[in-house]
PDB file of C-alpha atoms in Angstrom:
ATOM      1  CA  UNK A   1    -117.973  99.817  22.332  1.00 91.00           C
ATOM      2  CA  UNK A   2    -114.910  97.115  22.110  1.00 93.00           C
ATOM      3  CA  UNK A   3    -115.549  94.465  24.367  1.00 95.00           C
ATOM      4  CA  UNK A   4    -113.541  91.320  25.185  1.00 96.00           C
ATOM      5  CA  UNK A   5    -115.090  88.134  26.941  1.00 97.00           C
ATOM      6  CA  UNK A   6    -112.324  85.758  28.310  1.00 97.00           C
ATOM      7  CA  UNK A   7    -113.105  82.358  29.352  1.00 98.00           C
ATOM      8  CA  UNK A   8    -111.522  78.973  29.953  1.00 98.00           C
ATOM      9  CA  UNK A   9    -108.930  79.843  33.032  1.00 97.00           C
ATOM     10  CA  UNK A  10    -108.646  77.556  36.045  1.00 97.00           C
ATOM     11  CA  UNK A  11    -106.494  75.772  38.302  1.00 97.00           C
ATOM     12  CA  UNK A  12    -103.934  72.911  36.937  1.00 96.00           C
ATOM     13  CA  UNK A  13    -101.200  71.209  37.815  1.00 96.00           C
ATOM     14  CA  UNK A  14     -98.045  71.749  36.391  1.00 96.00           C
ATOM     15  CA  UNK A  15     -97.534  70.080  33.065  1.00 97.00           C
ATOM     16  CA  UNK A  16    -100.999  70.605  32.331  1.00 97.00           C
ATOM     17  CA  UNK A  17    -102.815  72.088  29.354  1.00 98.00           C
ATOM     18  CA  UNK A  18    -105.751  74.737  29.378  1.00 98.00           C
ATOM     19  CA  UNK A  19    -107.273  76.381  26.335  1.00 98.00           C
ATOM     20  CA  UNK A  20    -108.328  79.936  26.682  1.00 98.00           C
ATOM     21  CA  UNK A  21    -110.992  81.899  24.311  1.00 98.00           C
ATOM     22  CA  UNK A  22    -111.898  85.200  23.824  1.00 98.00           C
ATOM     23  CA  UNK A  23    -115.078  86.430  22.185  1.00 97.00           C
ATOM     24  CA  UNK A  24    -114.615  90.223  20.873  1.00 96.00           C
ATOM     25  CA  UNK A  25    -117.590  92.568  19.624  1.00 95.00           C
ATOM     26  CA  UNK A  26    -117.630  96.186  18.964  1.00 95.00           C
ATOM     27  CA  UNK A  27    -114.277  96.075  16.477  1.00 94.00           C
ATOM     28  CA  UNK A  28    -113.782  94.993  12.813  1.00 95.00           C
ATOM     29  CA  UNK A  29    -112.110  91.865  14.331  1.00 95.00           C
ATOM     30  CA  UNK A  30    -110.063  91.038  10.650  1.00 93.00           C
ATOM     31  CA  UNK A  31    -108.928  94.269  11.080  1.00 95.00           C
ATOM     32  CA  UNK A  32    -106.933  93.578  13.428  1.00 96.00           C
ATOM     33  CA  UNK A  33    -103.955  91.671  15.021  1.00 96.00           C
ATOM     34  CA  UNK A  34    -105.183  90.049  17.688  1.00 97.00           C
ATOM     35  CA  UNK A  35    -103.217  88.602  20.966  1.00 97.00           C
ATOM     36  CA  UNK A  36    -102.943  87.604  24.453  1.00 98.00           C
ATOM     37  CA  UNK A  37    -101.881  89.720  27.620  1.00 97.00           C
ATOM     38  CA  UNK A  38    -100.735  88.430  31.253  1.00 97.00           C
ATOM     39  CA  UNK A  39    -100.137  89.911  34.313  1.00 96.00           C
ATOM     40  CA  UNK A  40     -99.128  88.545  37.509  1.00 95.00           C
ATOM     41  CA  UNK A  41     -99.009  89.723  40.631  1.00 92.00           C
ATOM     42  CA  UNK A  42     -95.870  92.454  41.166  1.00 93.00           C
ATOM     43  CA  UNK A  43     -94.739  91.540  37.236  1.00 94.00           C
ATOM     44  CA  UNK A  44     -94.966  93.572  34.744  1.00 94.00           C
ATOM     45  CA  UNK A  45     -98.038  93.144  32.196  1.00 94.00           C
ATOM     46  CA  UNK A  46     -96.511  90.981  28.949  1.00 95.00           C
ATOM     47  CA  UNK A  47     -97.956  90.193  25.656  1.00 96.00           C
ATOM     48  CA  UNK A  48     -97.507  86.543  25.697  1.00 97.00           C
ATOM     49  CA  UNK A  49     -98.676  86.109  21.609  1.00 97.00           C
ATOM     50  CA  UNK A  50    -100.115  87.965  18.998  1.00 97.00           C
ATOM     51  CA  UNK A  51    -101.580  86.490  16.000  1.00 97.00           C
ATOM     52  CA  UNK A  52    -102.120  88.687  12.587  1.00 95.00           C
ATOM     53  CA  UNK A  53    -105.882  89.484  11.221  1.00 90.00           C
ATOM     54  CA  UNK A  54    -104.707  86.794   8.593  1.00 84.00           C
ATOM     55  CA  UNK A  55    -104.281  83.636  11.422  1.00 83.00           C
ATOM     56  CA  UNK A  56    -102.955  80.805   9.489  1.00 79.00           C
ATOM     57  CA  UNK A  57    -102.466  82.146   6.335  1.00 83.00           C
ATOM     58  CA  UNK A  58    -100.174  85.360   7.086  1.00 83.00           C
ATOM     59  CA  UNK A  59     -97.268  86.158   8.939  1.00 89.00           C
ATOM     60  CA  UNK A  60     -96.114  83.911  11.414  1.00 93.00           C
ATOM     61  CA  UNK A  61     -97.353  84.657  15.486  1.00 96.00           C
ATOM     62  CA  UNK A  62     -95.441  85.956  17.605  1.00 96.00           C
ATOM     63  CA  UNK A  63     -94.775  84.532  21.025  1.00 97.00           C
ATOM     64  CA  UNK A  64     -92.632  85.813  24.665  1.00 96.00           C
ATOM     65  CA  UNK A  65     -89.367  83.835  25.019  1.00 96.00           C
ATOM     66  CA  UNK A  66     -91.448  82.435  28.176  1.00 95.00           C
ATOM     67  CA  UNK A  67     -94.089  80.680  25.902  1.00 97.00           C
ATOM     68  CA  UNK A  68     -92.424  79.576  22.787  1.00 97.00           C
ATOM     69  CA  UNK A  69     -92.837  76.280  21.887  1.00 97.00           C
ATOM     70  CA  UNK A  70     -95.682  75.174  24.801  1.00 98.00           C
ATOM     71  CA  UNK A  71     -98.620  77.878  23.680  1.00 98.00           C
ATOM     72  CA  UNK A  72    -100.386  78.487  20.028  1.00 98.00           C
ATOM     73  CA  UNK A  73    -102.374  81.075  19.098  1.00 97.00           C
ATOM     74  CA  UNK A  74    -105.077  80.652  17.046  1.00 97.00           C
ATOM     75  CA  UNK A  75    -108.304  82.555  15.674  1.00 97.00           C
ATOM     76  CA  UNK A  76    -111.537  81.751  14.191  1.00 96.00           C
ATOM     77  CA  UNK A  77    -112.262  85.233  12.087  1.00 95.00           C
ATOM     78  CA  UNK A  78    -115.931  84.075  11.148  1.00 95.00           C
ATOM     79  CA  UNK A  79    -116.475  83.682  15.101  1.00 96.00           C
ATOM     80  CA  UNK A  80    -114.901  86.646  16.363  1.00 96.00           C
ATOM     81  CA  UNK A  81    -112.921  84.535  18.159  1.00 97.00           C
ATOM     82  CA  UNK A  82    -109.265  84.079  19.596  1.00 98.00           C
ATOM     83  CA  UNK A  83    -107.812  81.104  21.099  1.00 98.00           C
ATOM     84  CA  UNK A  84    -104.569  80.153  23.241  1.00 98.00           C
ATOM     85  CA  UNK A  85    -103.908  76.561  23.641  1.00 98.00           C
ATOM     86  CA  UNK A  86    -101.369  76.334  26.618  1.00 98.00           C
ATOM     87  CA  UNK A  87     -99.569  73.162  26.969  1.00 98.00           C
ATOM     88  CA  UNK A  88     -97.123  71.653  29.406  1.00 97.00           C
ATOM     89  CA  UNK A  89     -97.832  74.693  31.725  1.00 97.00           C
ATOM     90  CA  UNK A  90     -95.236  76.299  34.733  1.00 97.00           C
ATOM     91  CA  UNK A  91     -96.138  78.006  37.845  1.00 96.00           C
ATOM     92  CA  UNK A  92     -94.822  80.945  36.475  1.00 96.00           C
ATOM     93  CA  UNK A  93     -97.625  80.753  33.993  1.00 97.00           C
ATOM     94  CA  UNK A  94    -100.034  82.193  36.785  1.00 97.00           C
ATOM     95  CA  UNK A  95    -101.616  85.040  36.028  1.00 98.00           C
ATOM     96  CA  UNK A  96    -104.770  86.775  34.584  1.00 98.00           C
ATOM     97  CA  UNK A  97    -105.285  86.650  30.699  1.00 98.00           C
ATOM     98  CA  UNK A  98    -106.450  89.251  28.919  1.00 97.00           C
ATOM     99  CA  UNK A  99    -107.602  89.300  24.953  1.00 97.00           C
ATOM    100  CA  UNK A 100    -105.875  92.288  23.378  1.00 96.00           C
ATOM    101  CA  UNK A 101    -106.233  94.036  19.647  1.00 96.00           C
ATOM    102  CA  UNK A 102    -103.865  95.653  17.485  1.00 95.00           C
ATOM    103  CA  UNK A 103    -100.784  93.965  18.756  1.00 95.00           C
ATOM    104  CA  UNK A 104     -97.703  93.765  17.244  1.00 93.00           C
ATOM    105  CA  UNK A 105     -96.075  90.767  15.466  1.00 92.00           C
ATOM    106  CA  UNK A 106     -93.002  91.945  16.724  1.00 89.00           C
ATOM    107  CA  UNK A 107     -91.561  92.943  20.354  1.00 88.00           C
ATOM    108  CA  UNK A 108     -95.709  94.074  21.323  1.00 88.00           C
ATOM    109  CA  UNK A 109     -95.757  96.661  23.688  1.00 87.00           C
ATOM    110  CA  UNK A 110     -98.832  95.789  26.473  1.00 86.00           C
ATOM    111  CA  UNK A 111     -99.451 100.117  26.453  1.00 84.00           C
ATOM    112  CA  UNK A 112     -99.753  99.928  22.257  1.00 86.00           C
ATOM    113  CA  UNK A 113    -102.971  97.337  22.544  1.00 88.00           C
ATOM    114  CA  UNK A 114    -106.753  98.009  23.471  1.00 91.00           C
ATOM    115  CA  UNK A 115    -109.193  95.794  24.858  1.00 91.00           C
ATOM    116  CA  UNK A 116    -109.303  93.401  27.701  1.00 88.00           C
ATOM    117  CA  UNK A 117    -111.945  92.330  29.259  1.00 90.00           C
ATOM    118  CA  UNK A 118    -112.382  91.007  32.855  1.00 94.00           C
ATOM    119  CA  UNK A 119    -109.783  88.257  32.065  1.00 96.00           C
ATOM    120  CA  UNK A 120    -109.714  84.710  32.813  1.00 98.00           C
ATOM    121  CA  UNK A 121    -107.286  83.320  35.843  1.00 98.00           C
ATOM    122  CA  UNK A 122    -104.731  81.067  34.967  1.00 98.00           C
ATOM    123  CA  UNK A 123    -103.755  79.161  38.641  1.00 97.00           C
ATOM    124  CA  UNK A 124    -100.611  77.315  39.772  1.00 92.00           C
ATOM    125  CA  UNK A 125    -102.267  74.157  41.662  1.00 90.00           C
ATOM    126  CA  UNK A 126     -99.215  71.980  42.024  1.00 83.00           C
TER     127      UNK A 126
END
């Protein structure tokens, strides 16, 4: 059974920086692409990144127009474990984050992933 633990939401101010994790079990985690999922409340669900099973050393993450530039993905293969450093963050930022497999490195569909746990809130406390 795939399962997902988020952690590392909370309340910040704008400009702020959180660091999310996600701890996966029940999957071949190198197998797989691996990537981050928001949704906010009355927004559509978005894939903002997606990392590939090679982190680092393959092809370059992907990342929403939204993100670019003030989030990096990151994962630690021997730890089963994916990261997503958010910097300089936005009130549109809120939402619940949700650690995703078998994204795509281009234009990911949210309905083409599997996983998610209970998420982790990201809050707007400005």
């Amino acid at each position: 059974q795939v399962q997902m633990v988020e952690s590392g939401g909370g309340a910040v101010q704008a400009g702020g920086s959180l660091r999310l994790s996600c701890t996966a079990s029940g999957l071949t985690f190198d197998d797989y692409n691996m990537g981050w999922l928001r949704q906010a409340p009355g927004k559509e669900r978005e894939v903002v990144s997606c990392i590939g099973w090679g982190g680092q050393y393959g092809r370059p993450p992907y990342y929403a127009d939204s993100v670019q530039g003030r989030f990096t993905i990151s994962r630690d293969n021997s730890q089963k474990t994916l990261y997503l450093q958010m910097d300089n963050l936005k009130p549109e930022d809120s939402a619940v984050y949700y650690c995703v497999a078998d994204c795509a490195l281009i234009s990911p569909a949210p309905a083409r992933t599997f996983g998610g746990g209970q998420g982790t809130q990201v809050t707007d406390s400005s």
